[in-house]
Coordinates of C-alpha atoms in Angstrom, one line a residue:
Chain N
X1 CA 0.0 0.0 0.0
X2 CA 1.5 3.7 -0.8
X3 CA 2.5 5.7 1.9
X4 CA 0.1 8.5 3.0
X5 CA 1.1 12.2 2.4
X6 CA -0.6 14.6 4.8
X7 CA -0.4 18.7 4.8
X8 CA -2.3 20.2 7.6
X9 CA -2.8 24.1 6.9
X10 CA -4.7 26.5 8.7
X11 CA -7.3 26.6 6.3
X12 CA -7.1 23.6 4.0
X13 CA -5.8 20.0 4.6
X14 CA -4.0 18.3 2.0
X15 CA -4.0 14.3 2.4
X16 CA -3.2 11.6 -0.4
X17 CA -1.4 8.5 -1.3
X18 CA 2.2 9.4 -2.3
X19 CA 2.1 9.5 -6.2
X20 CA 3.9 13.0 -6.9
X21 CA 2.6 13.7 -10.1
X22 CA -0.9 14.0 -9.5
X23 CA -2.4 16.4 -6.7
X24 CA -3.9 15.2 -3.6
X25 CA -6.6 13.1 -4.1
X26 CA -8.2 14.6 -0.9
X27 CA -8.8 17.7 -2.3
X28 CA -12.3 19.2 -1.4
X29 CA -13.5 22.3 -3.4
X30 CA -15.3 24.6 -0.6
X31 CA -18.6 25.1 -1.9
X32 CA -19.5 28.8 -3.0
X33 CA -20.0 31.7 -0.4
X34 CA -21.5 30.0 2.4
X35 CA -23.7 31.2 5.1
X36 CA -22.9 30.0 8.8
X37 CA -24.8 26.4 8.2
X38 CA -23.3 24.9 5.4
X39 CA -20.2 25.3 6.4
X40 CA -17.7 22.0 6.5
X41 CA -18.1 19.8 9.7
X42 CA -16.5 17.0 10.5
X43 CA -18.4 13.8 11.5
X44 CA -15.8 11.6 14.1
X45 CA -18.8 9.6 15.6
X46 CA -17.5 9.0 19.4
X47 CA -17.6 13.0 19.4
X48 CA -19.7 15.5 18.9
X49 CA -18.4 16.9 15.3
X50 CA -20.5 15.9 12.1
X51 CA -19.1 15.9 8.5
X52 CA -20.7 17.8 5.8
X53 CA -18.9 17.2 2.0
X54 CA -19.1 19.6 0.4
X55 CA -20.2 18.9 -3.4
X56 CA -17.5 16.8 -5.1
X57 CA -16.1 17.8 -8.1
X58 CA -13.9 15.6 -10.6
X59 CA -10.2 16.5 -9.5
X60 CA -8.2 17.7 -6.5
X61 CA -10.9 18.3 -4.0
X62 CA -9.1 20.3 -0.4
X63 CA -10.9 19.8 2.8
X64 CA -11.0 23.1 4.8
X65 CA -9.8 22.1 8.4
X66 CA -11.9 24.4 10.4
X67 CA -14.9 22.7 11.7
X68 CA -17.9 23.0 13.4
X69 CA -19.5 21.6 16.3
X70 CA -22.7 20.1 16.1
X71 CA -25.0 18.2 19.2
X72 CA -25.2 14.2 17.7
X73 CA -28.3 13.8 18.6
X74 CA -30.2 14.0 15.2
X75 CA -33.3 14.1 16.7
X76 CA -33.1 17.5 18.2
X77 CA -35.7 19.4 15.7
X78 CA -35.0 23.3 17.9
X79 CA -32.4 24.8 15.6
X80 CA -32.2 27.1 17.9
X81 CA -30.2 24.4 20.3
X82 CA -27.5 23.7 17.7
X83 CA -24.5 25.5 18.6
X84 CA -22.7 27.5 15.8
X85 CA -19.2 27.2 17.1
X86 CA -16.5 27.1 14.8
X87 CA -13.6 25.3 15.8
X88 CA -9.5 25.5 14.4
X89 CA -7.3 22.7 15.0
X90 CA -4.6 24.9 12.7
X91 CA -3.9 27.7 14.5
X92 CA -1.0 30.0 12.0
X93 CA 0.4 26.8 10.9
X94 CA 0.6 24.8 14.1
X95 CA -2.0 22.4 15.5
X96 CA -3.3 23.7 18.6
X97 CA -6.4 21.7 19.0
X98 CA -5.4 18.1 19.4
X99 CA -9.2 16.5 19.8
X100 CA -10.3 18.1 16.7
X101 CA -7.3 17.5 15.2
X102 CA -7.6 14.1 15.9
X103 CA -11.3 13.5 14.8
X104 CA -10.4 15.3 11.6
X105 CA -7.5 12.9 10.9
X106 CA -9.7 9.9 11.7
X107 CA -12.1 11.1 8.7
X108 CA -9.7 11.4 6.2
X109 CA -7.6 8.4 6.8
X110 CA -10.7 6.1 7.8
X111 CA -13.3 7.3 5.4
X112 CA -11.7 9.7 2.8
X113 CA -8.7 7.5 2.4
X114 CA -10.4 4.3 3.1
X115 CA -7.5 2.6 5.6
X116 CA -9.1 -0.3 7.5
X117 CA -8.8 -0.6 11.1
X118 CA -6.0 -2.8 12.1
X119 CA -4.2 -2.2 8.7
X120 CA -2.9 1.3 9.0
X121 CA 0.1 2.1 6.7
X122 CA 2.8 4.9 6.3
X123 CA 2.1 8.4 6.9
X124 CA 4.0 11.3 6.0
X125 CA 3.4 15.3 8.1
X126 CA 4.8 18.1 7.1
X127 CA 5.6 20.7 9.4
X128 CA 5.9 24.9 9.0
X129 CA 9.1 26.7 9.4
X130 CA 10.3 26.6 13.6
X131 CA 7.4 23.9 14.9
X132 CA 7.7 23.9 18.5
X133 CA 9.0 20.1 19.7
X134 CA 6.4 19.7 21.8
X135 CA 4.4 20.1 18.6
X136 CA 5.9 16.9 16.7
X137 CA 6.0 14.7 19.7
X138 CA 2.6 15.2 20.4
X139 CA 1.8 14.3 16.3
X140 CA 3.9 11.6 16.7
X141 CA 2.4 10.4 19.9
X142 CA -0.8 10.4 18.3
X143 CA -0.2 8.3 15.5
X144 CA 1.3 5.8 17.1
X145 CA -1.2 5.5 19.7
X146 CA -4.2 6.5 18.3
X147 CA -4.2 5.3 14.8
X148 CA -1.6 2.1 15.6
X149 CA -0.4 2.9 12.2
X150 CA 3.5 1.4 11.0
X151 CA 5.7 4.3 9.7
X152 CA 6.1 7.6 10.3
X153 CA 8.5 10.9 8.8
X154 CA 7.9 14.4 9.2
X155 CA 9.5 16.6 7.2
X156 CA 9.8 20.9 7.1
X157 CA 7.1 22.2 4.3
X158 CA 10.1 24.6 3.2
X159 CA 12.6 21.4 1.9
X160 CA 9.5 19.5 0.2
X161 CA 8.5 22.4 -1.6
X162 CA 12.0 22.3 -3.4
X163 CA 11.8 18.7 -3.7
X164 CA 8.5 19.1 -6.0
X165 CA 10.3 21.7 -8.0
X166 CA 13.0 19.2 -8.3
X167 CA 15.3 20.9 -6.3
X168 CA 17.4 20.5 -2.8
X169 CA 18.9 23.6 -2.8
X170 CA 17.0 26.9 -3.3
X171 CA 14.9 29.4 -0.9
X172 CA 11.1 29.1 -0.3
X173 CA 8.8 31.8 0.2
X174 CA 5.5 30.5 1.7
X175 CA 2.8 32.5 2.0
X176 CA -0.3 30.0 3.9
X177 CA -3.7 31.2 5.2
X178 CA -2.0 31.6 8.8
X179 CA 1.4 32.7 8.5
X180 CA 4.4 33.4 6.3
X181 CA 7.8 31.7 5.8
X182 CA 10.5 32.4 4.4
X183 CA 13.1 29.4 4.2
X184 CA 16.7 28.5 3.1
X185 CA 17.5 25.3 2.5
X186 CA 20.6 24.0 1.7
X187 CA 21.1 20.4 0.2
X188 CA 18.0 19.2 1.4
X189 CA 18.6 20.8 5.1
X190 CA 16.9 23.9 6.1
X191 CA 18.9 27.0 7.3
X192 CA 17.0 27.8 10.5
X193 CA 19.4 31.3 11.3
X194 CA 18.4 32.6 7.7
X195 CA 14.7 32.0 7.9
X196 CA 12.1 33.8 8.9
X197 CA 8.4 32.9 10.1
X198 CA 5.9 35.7 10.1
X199 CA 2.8 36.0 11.7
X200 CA 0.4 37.2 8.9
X201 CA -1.2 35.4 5.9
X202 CA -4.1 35.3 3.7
X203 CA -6.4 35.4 7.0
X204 CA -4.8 39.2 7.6
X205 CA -5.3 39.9 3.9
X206 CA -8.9 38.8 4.1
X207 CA -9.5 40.6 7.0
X208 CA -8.0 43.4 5.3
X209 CA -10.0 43.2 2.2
X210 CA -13.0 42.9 4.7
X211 CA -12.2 46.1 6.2
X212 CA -11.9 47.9 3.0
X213 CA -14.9 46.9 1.4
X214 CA -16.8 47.9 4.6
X215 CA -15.6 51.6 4.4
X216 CA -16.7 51.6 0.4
X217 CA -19.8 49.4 0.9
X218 CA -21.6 50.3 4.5
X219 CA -24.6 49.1 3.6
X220 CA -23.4 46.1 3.1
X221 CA -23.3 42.9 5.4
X222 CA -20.6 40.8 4.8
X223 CA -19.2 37.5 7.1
X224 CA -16.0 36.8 7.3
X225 CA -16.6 33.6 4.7
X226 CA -18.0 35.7 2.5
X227 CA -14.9 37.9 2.0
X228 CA -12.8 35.0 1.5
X229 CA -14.4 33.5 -1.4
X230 CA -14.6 37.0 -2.5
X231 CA -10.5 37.6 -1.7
X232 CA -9.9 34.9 -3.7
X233 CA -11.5 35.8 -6.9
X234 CA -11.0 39.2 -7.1
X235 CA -7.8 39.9 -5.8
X236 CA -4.9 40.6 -7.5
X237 CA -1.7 42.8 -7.5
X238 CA -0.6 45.5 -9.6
X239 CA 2.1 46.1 -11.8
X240 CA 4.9 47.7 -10.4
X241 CA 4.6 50.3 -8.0
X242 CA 3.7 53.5 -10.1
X243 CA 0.5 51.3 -11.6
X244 CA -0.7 50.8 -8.1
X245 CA -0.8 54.3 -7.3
X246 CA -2.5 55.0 -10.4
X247 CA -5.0 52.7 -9.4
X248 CA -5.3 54.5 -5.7
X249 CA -6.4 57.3 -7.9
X250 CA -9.0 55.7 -10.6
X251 CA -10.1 52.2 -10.8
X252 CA -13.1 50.2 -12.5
X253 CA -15.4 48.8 -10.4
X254 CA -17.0 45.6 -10.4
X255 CA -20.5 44.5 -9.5
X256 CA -20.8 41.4 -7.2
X257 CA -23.9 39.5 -6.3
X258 CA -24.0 37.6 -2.8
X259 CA -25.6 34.7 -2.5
X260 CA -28.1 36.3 -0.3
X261 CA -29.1 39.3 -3.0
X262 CA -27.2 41.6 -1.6
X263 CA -24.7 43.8 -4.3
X264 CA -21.5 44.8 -3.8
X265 CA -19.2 47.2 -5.4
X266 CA -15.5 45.6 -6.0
X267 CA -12.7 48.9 -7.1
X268 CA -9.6 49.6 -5.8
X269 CA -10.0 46.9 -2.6
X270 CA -8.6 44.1 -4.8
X271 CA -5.7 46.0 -5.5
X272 CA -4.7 47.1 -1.9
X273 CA -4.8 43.3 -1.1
X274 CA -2.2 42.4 -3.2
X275 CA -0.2 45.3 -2.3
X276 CA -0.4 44.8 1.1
X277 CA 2.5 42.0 0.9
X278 CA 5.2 44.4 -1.0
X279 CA 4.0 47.0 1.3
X280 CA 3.1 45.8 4.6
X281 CA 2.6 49.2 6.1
X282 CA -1.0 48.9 4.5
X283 CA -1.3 46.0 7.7
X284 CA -0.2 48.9 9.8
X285 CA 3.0 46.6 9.8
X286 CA 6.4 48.0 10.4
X287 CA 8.2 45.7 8.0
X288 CA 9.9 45.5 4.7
X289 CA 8.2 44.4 1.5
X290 CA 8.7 40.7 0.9
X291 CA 11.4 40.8 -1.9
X292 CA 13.2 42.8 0.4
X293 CA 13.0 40.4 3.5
X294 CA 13.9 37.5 1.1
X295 CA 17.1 39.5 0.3
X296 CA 17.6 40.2 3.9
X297 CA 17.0 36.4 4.8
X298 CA 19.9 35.3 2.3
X299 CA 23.0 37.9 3.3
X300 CA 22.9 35.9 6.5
X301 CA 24.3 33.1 4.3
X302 CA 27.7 32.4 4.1
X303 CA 28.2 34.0 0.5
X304 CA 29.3 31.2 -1.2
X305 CA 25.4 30.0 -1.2
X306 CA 23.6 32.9 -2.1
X307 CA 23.7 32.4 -6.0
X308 CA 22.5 29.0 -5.7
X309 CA 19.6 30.3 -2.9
X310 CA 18.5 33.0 -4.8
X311 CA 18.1 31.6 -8.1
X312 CA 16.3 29.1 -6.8
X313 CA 13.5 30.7 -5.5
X314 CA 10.1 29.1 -5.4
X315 CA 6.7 30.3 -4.3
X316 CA 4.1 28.8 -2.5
X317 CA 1.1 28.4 -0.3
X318 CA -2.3 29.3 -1.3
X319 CA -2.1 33.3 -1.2
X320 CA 1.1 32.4 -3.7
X321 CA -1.4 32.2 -6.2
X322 CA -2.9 35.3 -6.4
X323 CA -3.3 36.6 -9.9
X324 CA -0.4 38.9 -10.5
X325 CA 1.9 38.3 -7.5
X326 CA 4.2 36.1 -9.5
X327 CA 4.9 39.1 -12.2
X328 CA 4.8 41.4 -9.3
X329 CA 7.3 39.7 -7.6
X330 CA 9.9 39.2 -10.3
X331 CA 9.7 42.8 -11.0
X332 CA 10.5 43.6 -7.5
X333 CA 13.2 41.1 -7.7
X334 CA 15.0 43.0 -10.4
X335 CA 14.7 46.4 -8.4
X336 CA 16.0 45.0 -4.9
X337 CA 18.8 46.1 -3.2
X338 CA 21.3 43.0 -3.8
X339 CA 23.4 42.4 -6.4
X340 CA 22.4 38.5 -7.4
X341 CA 18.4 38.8 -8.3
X342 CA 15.9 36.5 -6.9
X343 CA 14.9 34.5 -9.8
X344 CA 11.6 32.1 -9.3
X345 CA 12.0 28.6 -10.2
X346 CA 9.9 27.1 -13.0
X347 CA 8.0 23.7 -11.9
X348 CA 9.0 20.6 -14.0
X349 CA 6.3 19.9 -17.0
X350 CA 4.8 16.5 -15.9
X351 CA 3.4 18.3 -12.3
X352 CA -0.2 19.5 -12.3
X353 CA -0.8 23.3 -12.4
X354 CA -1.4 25.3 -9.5
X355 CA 1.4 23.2 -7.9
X356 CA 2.1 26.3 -5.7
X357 CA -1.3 25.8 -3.8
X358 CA 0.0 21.8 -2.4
X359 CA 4.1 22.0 -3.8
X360 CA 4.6 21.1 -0.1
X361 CA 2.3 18.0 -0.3
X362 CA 3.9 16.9 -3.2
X363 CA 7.1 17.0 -2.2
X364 CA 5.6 15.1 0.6
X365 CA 4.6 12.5 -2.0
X366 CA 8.3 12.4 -3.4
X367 CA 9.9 12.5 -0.5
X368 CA 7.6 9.3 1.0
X369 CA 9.1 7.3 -1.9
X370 CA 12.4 7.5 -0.7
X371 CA 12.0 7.4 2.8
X372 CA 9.7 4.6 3.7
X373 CA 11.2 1.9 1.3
X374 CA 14.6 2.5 2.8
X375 CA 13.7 2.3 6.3
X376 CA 14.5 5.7 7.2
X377 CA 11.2 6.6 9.1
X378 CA 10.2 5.7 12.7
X379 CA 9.1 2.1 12.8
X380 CA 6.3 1.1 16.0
X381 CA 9.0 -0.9 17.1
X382 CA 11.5 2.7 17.4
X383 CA 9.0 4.5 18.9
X384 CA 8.1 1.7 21.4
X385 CA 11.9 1.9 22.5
X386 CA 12.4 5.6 22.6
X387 CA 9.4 7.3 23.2
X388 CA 7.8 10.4 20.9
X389 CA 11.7 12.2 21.3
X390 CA 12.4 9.9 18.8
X391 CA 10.8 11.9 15.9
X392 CA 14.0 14.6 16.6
X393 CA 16.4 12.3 15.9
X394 CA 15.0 10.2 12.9
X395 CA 12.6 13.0 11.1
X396 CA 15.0 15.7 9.5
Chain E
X1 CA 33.8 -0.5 31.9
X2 CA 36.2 1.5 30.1
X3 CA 35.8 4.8 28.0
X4 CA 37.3 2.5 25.4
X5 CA 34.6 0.2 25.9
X6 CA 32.1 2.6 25.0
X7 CA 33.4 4.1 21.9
X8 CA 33.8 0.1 20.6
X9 CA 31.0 -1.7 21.5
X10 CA 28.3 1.4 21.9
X11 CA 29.5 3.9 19.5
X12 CA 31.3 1.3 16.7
X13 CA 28.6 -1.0 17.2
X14 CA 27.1 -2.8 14.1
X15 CA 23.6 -1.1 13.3
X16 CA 20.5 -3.1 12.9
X17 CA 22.3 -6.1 13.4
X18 CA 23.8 -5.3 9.9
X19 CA 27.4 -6.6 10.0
X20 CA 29.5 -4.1 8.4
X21 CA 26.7 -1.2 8.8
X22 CA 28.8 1.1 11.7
X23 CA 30.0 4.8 12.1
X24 CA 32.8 6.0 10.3
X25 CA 34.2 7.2 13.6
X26 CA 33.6 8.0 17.5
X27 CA 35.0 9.7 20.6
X28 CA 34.0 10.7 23.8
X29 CA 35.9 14.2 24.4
X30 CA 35.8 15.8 28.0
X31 CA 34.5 19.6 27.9
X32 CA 38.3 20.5 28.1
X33 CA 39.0 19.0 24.7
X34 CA 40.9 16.1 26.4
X35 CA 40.5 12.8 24.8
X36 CA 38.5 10.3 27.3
X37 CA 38.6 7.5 24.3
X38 CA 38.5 7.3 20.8
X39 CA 38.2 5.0 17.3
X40 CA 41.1 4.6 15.7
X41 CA 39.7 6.6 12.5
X42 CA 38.6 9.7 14.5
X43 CA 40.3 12.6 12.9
X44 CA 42.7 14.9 14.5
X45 CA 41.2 17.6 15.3
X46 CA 42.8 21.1 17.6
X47 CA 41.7 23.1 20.4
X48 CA 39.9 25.9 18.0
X49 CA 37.8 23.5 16.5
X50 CA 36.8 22.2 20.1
X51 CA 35.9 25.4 21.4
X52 CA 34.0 26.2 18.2
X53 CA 32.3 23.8 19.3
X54 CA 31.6 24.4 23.1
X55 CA 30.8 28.3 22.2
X56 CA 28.1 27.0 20.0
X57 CA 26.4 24.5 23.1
X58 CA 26.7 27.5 25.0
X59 CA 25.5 30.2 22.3
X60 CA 23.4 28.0 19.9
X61 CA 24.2 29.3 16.3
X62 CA 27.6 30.4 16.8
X63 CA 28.8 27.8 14.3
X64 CA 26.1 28.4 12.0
X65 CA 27.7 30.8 9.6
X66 CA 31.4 29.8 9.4
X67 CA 30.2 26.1 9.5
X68 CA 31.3 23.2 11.9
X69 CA 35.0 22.3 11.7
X70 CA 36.7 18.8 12.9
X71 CA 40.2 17.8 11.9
X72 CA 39.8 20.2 9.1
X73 CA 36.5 19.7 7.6
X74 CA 34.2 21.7 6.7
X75 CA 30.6 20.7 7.9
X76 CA 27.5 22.7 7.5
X77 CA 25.1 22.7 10.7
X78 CA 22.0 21.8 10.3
X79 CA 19.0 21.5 12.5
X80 CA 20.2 20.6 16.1
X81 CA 19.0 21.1 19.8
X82 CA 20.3 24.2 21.1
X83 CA 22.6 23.5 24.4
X84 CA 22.5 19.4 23.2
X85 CA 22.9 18.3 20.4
X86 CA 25.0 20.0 17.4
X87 CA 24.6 18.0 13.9
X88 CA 26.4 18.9 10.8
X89 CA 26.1 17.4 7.3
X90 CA 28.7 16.8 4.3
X91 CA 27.9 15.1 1.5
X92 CA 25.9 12.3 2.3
X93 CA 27.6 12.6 5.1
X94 CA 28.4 14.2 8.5
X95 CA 28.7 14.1 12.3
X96 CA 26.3 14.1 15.4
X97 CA 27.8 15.3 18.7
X98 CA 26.1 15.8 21.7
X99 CA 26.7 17.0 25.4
X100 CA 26.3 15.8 28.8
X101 CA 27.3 16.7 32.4
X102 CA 30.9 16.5 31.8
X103 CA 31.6 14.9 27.9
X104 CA 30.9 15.4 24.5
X105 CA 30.0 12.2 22.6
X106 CA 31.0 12.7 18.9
X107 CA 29.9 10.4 15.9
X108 CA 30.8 10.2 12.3
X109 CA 29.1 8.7 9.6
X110 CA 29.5 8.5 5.6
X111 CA 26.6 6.7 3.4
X112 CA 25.1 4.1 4.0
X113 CA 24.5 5.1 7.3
X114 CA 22.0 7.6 7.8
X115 CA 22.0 10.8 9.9
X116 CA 19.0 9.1 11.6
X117 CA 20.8 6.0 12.9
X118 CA 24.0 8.0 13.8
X119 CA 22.0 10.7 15.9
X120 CA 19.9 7.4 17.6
X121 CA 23.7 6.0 18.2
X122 CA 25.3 9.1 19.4
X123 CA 22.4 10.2 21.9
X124 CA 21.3 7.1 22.9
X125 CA 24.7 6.8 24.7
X126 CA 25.1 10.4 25.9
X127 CA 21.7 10.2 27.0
X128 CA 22.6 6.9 29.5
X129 CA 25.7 9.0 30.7
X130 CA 23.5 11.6 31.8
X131 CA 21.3 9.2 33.8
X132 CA 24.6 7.9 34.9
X133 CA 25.6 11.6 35.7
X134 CA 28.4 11.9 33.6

């Protein structure tokens, strides 16, 4: 049986058997703008949490982790009794609630993945940039005790991004729903002294984009869930610099219909969004664009690397993907302050498209070839000797 | 038991029962640099690469930029436990050393062996001469 691939975000999961050139087979698509009761619950049966699919679609499909909490008893007809808690076992990248964690695993191995009970295989985690190792252990704990299963590796999202780009050298900029990274890796081994973790993502931006299109649109009620379906349609980043400011001054506006009839105008907001990462004093953030923290990053490399980091550059994570930030970002590349440009890597033809969104799953995939056939992971028998520590000393 | 002992039958031990399958090289070093025992292929090493190495227990990422020298070669760190355990990789190789009360437990390995099994050797060890109090 392949090894299982899993890549726990703050706002999707990733999960699949480890073939590398197709995308995660546990890919749900979130259906469109959703009030507060469709939204995707997880059903884990000895617990109170229920599991809503969203419609399936042909393809990758990308379960959102964050559930919702709903009483088991059926028979309760007072809707009024149901409790519309949300709950996020990703908290900015690391897993913070273990129960729903757990539950949420059980789905997708059990019944999205369809393992049996008492013939659990491989799995492969990936982790974000600087996970706590109380973190891992408790992951690792887990597993073994909770699922039984037979193999386990961990790896950083930073080195398997490279890995689905076909590369073990190079820097990784990852922008998630929760937080930011920016990695060096070199020869398959992350520098932790040039890397950086910061604390906003596309849940800032959305925010963001929410608070702009309040001030344009006060008539206008908008959830939270709303604005991120919208966020991810409409935004985009400008040009260069000088075109964004233009825009600040003039933009066309777009009509938007919500699901619940209410219109919205779309103008300048989308833009601001996309700015908001080159200039993060939009986020009332004292901080340096992100070509220039990248450069930053790297001149704490010994110099001798810094050709092969920076031409190697590869972009990930979800907000990645915005329309625009690629272009955006190789322009700012050829403006920044050091000498050898950031140059961005070009994915290898047979991978899907859109490899940004799950390059850290993938890499995942590729990486569980290597590792489980040659013994390299933690066996039950390892972990029965050594205890959870073990996944320091084995998982790197 | 000897310090000798040690470094032969715990540190140059066959892994996995695979004969053949050991560390390139061992030692067990005091904090003063002073050889308690060592394998016969453990490089020579000098007093500047030692304290290289102490500064960086003591300052985790000291090493990080210049890289991790023993008997003059060049190792880049990666990913360790600040204040326990320093690990540096060449190649498909590299080295594992980590510290206890009063000794630094060093182990070298080149392919086959994999960093995994040479950090399981190397702390495995230092971590019984802790709960021995050394």
């Amino acid at each position: 049986m392949e090894a299982v691939v899993v890549d726990a975000g703050t706002k999707l999961l990733k999960a699949g058997f480890a073939v590398p050139d197709q995308p995660p087979s546990m890919l749900r698509r979130f259906p469109s703008v959703s009030s507060e009761m469709d939204a995707a619950v997880v059903d884990a049966g000895s617990k109170l949490l229920k599991f809503n699919h969203a419609s399936s679609e042909i393809g990758p499909e990308v379960i959102p982790t964050q559930m919702k909490r709903v009483p088991e008893d059926e028979s309760l007809t007072d809707a009024s009794l149901l409790e519309n808690v949300t709950v996020d076992p990703v908290v900015r990248g690391f897993i913070r609630d273990w129960d729903a964690m757990e539950d949420l695993l059980r789905h997708v191995l059990y019944t999205g993945l369809g393992w049996e009970i008492g013939n659990e295989g491989h799995i492969l985690f990936t982790d974000p940039l600087s996970t706590p190792k109380a973190v891992r252990e408790q992951l690792v704990q887990i597993m073994f005790e909770k699922f039984n299963i037979s193999g386990f590796y961990a790896s950083e999202q930073a080195v398997l991004s490279l890995y689905a780009v076909g590369r073990i050298s190079g820097c990784t900029v990852d922008i998630g729903h929760g937080k930011m990274d920016i990695a060096s890796v070199i020869e398959g081994a992350v520098q932790h002294i040039s890397s950086r973790r910061f604390e906003i993502g596309g849940l800032d931006l959305t925010n963001l984009f929410a608070q702009e299109l309040r001030k344009s649109n006060p008539h206008v009620n908008l959830t939270i869930s709303d604005v991120e379906k919208l966020k991810e349609r409409y935004a985009c980043c400008a040009e260069d610099d000088a075109a964004y400011e233009k825009i600040q001054q003039a933009c066309s506006e777009e009509q938007h219909i919500l699901p619940d009839g209410q219109v919205i105008k779309i103008g300048r907001e989308r833009y601001t969004v996309g700015e908001a990462l080159f200039k993060p004093s939009i986020l009332r953030l004292e901080a340096h664009g992100i070509v220039e923290q990248l450069v930053r990053c790297i001149s704490t490399v010994s110099s001798e690397n810094h050709r092969q980091l920076l031409e190697n550059t590869v972009l990930c994570g979800g907000t990645a993907s915005m329309t625009g930030f690629e272009d955006r970002f190789q322009k700012e590349a050829t403006l920044s302050s050091s000498a050898i440009r950031p140059c961005l890597v070009k994915p290898p033809e047979y991978m899907p498209d859109n490899l940004a969104n799950y390059s850290a799953w993938v890499g995942g995939a590729i990486l569980a070839k290597v590792v489980f056939p040659q013994n390299q992971h933690v066996t039950k028998a390892d972990y029965d000797e050594t205890g959870p520590s073990i996944v320091h000393k084995k998982c790197f | 038991m000897s310090w000798q002992t040690y470094v032969d039958d715990h540190l140059m031990c066959d892994i996995d029962g695979q004969p053949g399958l050991r560390l390139s090289a061992a030692a067990i070093l005091g904090h003063d640099g002073v050889v308690w025992a060592q394998s016969s292929t453990f490089p020579q090493f000098n007093a500047a690469e030692i304290n290289g190495i102490l500064t960086d227990f003591n300052e985790p990422g000291h090493l990080a930029p210049t890289g991790l020298f023993l008997g003059g070669t060049k190792y880049m760190v990666i990913q360790g436990e600040p204040g326990a355990v320093i690990r540096g990789k060449k190649g498909s190789g590299g080295v594992t050393i980590k510290k206890t009360g009063q000794a630094l437990v060093f182990g070298l390995y080149e392919e086959p062996v994999t960093p995994g099994q040479c950090n399981m050797i190397v702390e495995r060890l230092a971590d019984y001469l802790i709960d021995q109090g050394m």
